XYZ file of C-alpha atoms in Angstrom:
541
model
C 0.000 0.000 0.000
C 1.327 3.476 -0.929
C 2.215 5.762 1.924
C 4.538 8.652 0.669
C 1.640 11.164 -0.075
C -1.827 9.625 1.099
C -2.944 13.312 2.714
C -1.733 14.831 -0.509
C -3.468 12.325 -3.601
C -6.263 9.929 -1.689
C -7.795 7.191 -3.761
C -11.201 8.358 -3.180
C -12.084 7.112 -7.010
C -15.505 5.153 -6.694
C -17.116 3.730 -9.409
C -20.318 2.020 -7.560
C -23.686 3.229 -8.953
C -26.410 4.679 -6.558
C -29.672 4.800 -6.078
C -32.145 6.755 -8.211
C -33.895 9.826 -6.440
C -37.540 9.254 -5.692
C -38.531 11.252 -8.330
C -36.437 10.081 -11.271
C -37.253 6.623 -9.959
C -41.081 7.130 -9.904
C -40.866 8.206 -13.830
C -39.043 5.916 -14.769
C -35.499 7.656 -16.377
C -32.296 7.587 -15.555
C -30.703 9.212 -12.642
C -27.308 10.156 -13.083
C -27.372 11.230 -9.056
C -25.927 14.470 -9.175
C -25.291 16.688 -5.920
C -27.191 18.133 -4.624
C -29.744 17.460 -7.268
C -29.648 15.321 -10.217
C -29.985 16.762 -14.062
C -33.294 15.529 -14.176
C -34.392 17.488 -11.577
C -32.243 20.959 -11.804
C -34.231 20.627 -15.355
C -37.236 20.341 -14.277
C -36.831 22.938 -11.758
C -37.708 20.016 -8.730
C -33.919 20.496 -6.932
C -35.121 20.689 -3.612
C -37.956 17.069 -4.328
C -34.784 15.562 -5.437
C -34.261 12.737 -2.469
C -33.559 9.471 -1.271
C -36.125 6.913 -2.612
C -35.903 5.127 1.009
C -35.736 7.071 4.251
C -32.433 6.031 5.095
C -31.428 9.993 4.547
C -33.601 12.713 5.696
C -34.589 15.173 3.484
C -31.560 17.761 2.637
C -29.006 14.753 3.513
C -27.058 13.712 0.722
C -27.725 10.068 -0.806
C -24.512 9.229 -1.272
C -22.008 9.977 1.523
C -19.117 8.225 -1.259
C -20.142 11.251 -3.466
C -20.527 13.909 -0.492
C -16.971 12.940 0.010
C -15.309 12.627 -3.224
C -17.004 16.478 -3.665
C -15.306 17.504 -0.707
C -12.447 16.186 -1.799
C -12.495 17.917 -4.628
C -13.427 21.383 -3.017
C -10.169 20.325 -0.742
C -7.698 20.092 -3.295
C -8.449 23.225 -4.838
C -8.143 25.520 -1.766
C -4.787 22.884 -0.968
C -3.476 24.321 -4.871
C -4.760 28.058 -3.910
C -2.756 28.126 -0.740
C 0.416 26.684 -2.519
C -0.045 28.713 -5.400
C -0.054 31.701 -3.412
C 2.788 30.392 -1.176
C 4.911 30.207 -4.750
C 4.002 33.501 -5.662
C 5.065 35.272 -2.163
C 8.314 33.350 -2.331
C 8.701 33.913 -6.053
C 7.299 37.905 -6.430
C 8.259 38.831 -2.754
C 7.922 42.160 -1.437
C 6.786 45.807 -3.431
C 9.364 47.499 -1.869
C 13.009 47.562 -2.516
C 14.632 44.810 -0.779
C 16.457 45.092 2.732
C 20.054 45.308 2.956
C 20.087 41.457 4.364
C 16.840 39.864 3.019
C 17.912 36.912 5.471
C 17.372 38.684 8.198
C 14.753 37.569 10.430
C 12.627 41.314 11.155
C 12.908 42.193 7.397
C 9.348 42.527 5.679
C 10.279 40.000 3.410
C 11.012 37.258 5.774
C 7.748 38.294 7.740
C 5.582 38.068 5.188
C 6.746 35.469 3.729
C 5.854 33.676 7.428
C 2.776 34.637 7.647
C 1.803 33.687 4.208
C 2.998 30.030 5.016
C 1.542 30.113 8.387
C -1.589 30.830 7.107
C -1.293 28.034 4.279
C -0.168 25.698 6.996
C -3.203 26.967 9.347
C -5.487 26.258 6.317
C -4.007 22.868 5.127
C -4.741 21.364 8.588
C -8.174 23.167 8.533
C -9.280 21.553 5.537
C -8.148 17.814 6.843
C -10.059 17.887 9.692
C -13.174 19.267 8.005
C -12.896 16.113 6.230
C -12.008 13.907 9.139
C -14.819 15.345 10.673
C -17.465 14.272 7.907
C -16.570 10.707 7.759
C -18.675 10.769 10.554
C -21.315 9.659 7.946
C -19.019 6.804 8.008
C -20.684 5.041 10.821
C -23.927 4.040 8.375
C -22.054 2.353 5.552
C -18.587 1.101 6.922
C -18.751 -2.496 6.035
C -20.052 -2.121 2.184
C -17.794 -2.767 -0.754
C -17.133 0.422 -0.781
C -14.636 -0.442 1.766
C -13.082 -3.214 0.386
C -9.400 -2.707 -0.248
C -8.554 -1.862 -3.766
C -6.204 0.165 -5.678
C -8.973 2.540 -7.127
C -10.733 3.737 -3.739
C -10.905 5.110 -0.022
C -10.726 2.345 3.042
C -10.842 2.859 6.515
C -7.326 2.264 6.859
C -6.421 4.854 4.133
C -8.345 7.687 6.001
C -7.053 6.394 9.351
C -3.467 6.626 8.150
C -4.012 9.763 6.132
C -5.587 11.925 8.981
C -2.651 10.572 11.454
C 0.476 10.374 9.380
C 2.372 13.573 10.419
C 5.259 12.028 8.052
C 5.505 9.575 5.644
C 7.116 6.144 6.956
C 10.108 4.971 4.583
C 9.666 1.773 2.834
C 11.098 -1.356 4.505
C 14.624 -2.157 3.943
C 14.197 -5.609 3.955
C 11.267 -8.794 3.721
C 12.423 -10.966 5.768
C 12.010 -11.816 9.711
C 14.128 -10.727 12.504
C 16.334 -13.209 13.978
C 13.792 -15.278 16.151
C 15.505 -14.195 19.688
C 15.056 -10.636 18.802
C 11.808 -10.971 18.410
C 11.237 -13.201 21.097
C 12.953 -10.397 23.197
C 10.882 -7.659 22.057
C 7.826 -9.564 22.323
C 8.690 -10.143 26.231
C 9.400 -6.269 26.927
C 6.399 -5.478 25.551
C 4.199 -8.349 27.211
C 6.275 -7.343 30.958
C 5.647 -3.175 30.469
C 3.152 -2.369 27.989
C 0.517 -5.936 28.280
C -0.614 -5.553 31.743
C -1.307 -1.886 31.884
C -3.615 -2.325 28.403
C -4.296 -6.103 27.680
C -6.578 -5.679 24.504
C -5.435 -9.492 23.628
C -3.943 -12.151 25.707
C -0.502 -12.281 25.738
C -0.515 -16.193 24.673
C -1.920 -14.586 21.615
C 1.757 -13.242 21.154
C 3.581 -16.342 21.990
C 1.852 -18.813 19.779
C 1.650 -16.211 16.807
C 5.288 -15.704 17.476
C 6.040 -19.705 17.150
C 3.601 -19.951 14.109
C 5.639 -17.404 12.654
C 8.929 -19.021 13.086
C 8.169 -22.495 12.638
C 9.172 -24.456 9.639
C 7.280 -24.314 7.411
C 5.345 -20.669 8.569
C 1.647 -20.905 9.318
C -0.380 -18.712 7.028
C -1.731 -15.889 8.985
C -4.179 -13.124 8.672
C -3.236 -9.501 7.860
C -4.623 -8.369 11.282
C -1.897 -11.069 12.874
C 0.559 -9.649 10.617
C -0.082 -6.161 11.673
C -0.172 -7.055 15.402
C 3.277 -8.901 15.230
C 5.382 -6.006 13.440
C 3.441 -3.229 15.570
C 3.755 -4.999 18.826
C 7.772 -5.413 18.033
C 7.921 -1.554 16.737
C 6.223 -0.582 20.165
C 8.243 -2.458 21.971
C 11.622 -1.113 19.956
C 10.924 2.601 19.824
C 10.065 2.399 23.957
C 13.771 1.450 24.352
C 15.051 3.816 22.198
C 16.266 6.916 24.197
C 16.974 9.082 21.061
C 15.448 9.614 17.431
C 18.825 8.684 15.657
C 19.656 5.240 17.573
C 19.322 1.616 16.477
C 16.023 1.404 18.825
C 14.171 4.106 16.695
C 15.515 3.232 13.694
C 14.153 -0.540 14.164
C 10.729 0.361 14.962
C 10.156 2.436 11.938
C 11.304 -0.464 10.251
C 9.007 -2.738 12.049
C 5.927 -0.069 11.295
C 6.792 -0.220 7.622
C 6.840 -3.699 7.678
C 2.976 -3.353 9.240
C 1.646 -0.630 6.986
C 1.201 -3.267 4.150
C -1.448 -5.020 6.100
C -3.456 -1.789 7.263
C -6.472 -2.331 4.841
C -7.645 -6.217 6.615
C -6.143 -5.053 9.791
C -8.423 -1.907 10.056
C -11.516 -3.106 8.781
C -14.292 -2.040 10.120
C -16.923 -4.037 11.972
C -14.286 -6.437 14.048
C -12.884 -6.570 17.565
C -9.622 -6.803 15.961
C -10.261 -3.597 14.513
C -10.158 -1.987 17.684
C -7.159 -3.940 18.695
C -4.994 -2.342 15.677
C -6.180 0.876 16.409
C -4.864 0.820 20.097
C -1.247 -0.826 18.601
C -1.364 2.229 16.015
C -2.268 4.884 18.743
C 0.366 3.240 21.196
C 3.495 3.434 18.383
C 1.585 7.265 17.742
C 2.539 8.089 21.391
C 5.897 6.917 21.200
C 6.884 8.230 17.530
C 5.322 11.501 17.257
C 7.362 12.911 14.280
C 5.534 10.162 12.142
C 2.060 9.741 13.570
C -0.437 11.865 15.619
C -2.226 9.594 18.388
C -5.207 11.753 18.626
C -6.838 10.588 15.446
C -6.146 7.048 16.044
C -7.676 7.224 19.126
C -10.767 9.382 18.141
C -10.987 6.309 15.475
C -10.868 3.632 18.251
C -13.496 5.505 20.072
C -15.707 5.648 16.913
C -15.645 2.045 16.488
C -16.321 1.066 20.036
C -19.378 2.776 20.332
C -20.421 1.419 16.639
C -19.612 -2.349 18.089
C -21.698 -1.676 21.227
C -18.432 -2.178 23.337
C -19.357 0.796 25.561
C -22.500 -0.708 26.627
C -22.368 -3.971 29.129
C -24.762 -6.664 26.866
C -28.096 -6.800 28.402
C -28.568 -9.332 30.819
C -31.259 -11.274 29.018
C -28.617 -12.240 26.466
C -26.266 -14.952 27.897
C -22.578 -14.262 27.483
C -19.616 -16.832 28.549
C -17.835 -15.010 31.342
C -14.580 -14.894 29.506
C -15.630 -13.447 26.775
C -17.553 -10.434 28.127
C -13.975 -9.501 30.355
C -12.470 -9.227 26.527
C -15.402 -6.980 25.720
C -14.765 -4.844 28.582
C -10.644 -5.140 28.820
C -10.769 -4.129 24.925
C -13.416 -1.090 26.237
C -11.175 -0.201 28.671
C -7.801 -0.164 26.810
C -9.754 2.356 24.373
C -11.252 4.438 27.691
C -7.757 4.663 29.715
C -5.903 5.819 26.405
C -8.762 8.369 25.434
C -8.935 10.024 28.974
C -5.307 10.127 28.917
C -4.614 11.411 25.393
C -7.349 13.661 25.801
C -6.214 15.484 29.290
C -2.390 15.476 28.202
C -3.902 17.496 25.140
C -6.426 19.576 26.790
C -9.142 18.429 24.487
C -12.832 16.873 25.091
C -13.244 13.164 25.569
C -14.327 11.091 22.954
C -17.788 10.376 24.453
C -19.166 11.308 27.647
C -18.977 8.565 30.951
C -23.093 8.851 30.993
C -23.102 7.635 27.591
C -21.532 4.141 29.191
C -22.258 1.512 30.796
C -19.615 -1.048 31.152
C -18.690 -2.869 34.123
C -14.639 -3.259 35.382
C -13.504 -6.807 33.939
C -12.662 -9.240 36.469
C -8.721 -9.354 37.396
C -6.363 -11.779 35.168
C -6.035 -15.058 36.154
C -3.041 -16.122 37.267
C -0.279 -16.325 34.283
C -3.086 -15.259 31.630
C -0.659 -12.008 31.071
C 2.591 -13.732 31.571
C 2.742 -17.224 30.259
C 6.109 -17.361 30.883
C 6.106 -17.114 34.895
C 3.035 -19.689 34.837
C 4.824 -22.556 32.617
C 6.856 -24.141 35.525
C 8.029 -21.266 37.320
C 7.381 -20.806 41.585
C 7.263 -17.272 40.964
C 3.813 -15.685 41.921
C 2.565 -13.695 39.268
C 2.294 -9.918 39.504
C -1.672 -8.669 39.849
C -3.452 -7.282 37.074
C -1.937 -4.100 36.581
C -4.342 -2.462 34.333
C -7.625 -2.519 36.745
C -6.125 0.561 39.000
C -5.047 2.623 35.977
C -8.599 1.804 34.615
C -9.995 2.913 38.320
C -7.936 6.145 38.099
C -9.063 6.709 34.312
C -12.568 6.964 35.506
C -11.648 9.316 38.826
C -9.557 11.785 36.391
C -12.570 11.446 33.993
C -14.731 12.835 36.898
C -13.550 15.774 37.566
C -12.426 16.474 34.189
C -15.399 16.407 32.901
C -17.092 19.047 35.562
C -14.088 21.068 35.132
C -12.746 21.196 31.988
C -15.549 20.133 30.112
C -18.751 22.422 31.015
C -19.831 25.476 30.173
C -16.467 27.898 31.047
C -19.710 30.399 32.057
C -21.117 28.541 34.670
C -18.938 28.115 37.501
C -19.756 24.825 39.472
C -21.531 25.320 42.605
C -19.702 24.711 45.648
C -16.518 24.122 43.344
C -13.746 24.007 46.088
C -15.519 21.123 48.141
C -16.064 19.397 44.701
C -12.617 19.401 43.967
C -11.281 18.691 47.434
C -13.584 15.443 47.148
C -11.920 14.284 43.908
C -8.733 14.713 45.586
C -9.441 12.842 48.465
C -10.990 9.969 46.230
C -7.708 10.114 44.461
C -5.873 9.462 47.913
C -8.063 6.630 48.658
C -7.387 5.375 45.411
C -3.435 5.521 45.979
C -3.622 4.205 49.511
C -5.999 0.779 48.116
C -3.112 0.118 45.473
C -2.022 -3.831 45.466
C 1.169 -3.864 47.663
C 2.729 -6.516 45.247
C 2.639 -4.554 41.802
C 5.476 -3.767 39.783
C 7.904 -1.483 41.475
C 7.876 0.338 37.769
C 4.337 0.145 37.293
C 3.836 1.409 40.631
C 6.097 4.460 39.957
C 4.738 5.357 37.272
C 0.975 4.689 38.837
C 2.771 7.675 41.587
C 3.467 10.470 38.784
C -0.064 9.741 37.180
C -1.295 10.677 40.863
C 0.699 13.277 41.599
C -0.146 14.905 37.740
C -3.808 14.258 38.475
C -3.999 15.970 42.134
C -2.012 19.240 39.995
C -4.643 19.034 37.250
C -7.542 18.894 39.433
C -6.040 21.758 42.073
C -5.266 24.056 39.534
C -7.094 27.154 38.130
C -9.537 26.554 35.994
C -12.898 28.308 34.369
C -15.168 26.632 36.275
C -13.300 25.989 39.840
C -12.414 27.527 42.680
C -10.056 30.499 43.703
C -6.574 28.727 44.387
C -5.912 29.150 48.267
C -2.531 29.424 50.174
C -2.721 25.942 51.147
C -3.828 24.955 47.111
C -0.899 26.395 45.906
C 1.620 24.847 48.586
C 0.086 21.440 47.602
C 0.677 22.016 44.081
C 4.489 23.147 44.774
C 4.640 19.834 46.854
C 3.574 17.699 43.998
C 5.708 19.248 41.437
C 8.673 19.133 43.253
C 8.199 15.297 43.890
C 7.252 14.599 40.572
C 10.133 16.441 38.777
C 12.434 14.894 40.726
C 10.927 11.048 39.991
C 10.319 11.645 36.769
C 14.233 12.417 36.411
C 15.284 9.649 37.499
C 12.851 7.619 35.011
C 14.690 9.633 32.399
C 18.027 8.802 33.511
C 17.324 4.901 34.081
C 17.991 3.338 30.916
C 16.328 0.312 31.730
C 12.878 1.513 33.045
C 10.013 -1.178 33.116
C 6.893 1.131 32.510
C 5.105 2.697 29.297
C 6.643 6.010 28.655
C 5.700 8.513 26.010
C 5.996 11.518 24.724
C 2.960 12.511 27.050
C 5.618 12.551 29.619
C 7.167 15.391 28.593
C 3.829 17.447 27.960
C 2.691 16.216 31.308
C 6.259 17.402 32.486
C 6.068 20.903 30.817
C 2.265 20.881 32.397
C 3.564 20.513 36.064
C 7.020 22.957 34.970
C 4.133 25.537 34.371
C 2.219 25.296 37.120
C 5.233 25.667 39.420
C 6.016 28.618 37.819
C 2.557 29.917 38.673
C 2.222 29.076 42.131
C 6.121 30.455 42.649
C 4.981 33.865 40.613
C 1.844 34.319 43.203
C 2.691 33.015 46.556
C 6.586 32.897 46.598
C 7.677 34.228 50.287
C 4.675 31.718 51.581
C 5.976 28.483 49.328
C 10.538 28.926 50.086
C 9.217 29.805 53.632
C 8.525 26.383 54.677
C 5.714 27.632 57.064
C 2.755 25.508 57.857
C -0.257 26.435 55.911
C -4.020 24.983 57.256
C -6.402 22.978 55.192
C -9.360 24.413 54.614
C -12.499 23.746 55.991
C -13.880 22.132 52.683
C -10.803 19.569 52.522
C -11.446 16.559 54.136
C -8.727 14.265 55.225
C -5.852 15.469 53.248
């Protein structure tokens, strides 16, 4: 599948006839169904009778969201060859006026206008793509037709995924073959130790026996969505050891992605669980390799197809499910939820969907040596617990208060704000203080920063909470100083056994900023070291 210039050239070609209008259909011609109305119509001066024959559309809706699209697609690329045309012609014609001494120079009108004009291209550009992101939202009717078959002449989900998300373009593979089995083998196990428990969308003897099917001689067959799981699941697991963009680490796991992006098309199909499951791989990679994917749009995607697969509603009880399979259903929820709420806060953006539009129950915890197969095959090691139930616990209490806070009207202050948020904090606290003594020393750590972020976020100023108090802002300084100084020695450990992104350092510049705040207004209070009270509206903190 082609990937140099899929935002640029999109194969949007489709060649499958519609329906006839009502009208054409009820006198019998032909309908060549034109948009907004057909010929026969605009002739016979009937444009606004020209509609669905079924009621699948209301009345103004377009028939044919292929041809809504391919129209907007169309309206796209001209205001995409306007913006670069007048880009050329700025860098071509430059200025009216006589040029400046040094035309290099950074505050000549030259240079600045020049900036602006390719600001504003830029600013437009990005516009225009997630216009068009945004009306695939029609998507949801029609995903599984033919029209979303993979061919060489048209649009499929994976092509928009990979088109809205790809920042920039992944080289082509350097080579067909496998890596050397131990490699793999190794970068299968870092990724089922650090990255599995905290979001198991499949079980890690998934892995394992895809890994040995694989490798075995001669290779099992397997399906593009195994395909794509394999080389993402080594490229995550590569690019979160790499410590800088130009080492062997990096440079592996862009292989490893190029080596999935063949496979996108089955992989991302619509209408599957394992849909869902490549979307999490892609958004995962995304978070770890932001100079060649965006994770928000994956994980707006992921969203969009749980709530079209009914994932983020339990099953109703009338309908008997095996109790194995419905902890999938909600594990594979949950994956989707804890990376949403997280991508989503780091980003200052709105959730995907709301928590009242759910209704999904916390899976029961792993079994013993379902996430580690390797510990339960002969070992006397106990296994760790299941790691991802507490980050899907605190999900749901940042979620909360997010939502009241960050998401509601910025004109409507909550009522009673400061014993709202002092309540979230102290849930937070009990949340900390019910943690599983035996987790992962790493997973635990890391567990401790997403507290101490969360406690920050939900103290500080925002439109709809309270005035920060003394004793606010000495809690905030608190935090920050303990998390700066953890998270630097994460960043100095080479060999760290937790899921670390490039949300780090936003989270990081987040906490660097509210410091800076607290310092600017209560300084002499903060470096005094003298004892602030609680207020009356905090309880037990």
């Amino acid at each position: 599948m082609g990937r140099s210039s899929l935002a640029d050239t999109p194969l949007l070609k489709v060649s499958r006839p519609v329906s006839a209008c009502s009208r054409c259909r009820t006198a019998k011609v032909k309908c060549d169904n034109k948009l907004p109305a057909c010929t026969a119509c605009e002739r016979a001066g009937r444009e606004k009778e020209c509609t669905a024959a079924n009621d699948q559309f209301a009345r103004g809706k377009e028939r044919s969201y292929v041809a809504a699209l391919e129209l907007r697609i169309e309206k796209l690329e001209r205001r995409l060859a306007y913006a670069r045309s007048t880009k050329a012609s700025v860098a071509l014609h430059g200025p009216e006026e006589p040029p400046a001494p040094d035309p290099n120079r950074k505050d000549s009108m030259a240079f600045i206008r020049a900036a602006i004009h390719r600001k504003a291209a830029r600013t437009q550009e990005n516009a225009d793509i997630n216009t068009l992101v945004s009306d695939f939202g029609y998507l949801a009717v029609n995903t599984t037709t033919r029209d979303f078959e993979p061919s060489e002449s048209n649009m499929t989900f994976a092509r928009l995924v990979l088109a809205a998300s790809t920042n920039e373009p992944v080289p082509e593979p350097r080579t067909t073959t496998l890596p050397a089995e131990p490699t793999a083998r190794t970068l299968v196990q870092h990724y089922e130790t650090n990255i599995l428990p905290l979001y198991p969308a499949f079980p890690a003897a998934t892995l394992h026996a895809l890994v040995s099917d694989l490798y075995q001689d001669p290779p099992r067959p397997t399906r593009s969505s195994e395909n794509w799981l394999f080389w993402m699941v080594l490229a995550i697991a590569s690019a979160a050891q790499s410590r800088t963009r130009q080492d062997e680490h990096y440079a592996n796991a862009v292989e490893f992605v190029g080596r999935a992006l063949p496979h996108a098309d089955r992989a991302l199909k619509p209408g599957y669980v394992t849909q869902i499951q490549s979307l999490l791989l892609l958004t995962q990679f995304a978070m770890l390799d932001p100079a060649h994917f965006d994770s928000w749009h994956p994980i707006g995607f992921a969203c969009r197809a749980v709530v079209d697969q009914g994932l983020h509603q339990d099953p109703p009880q009338v309908q008997e499910v095996e109790p194995e399979a419905l902890d999938t259903r909600r594990r594979t929820f949950y994956c989707v939820y804890a990376l949403d709420r997280a991508i989503s806060m780091v980003h200052a953006r709105a959730f995907s969907f709301y928590d009242a539009a759910t209704s999904v129950s916390l899976p029961s915890p792993a079994k013993a040596g379902a996430i580690s197969p390797a510990l339960s095959s002969g070992s006397t090691t106990k296994p760790p617990p299941d790691s991802s139930l507490p980050l899907f616990k605190l999900r749901q209490l940042q979620s909360d208060w997010y939502q009241a806070l960050y998401q509601g009207d910025p004109t409507d202050p909550l009522p009673d704000a400061a014993s709202f948020i002092w309540q979230k904090y102290f849930a937070m606290w009990e949340w900390s203080e019910r943690l599983p003594a035996d987790l992962p020393p790493a997973i635990r750590e890391m567990l401790d920063l997403e507290l101490r972020y969360s406690y920050v976020y939900c103290i500080a100023s925002s439109a709809r909470g309270a005035q920060l108090t003394s004793y606010a802002r000495l809690l905030i300084f608190e935090h920050v100083v303990s998390y700066v100084d953890r998270i630097h020695e994460v960043a100095n450990n080479a060999a760290n056994g937790a899921f670390y992104t490039y949300h780090d350092a936003l989270r990081v510049f987040f906490m660097g900023s509210q410091f800076v705040a607290v310092l600017r207004d209560d300084a002499d209070l903060l470096l005094s070291g003298a004892h602030v009270p609680p207020p009356a509206t905090a309880p037990g903190v």
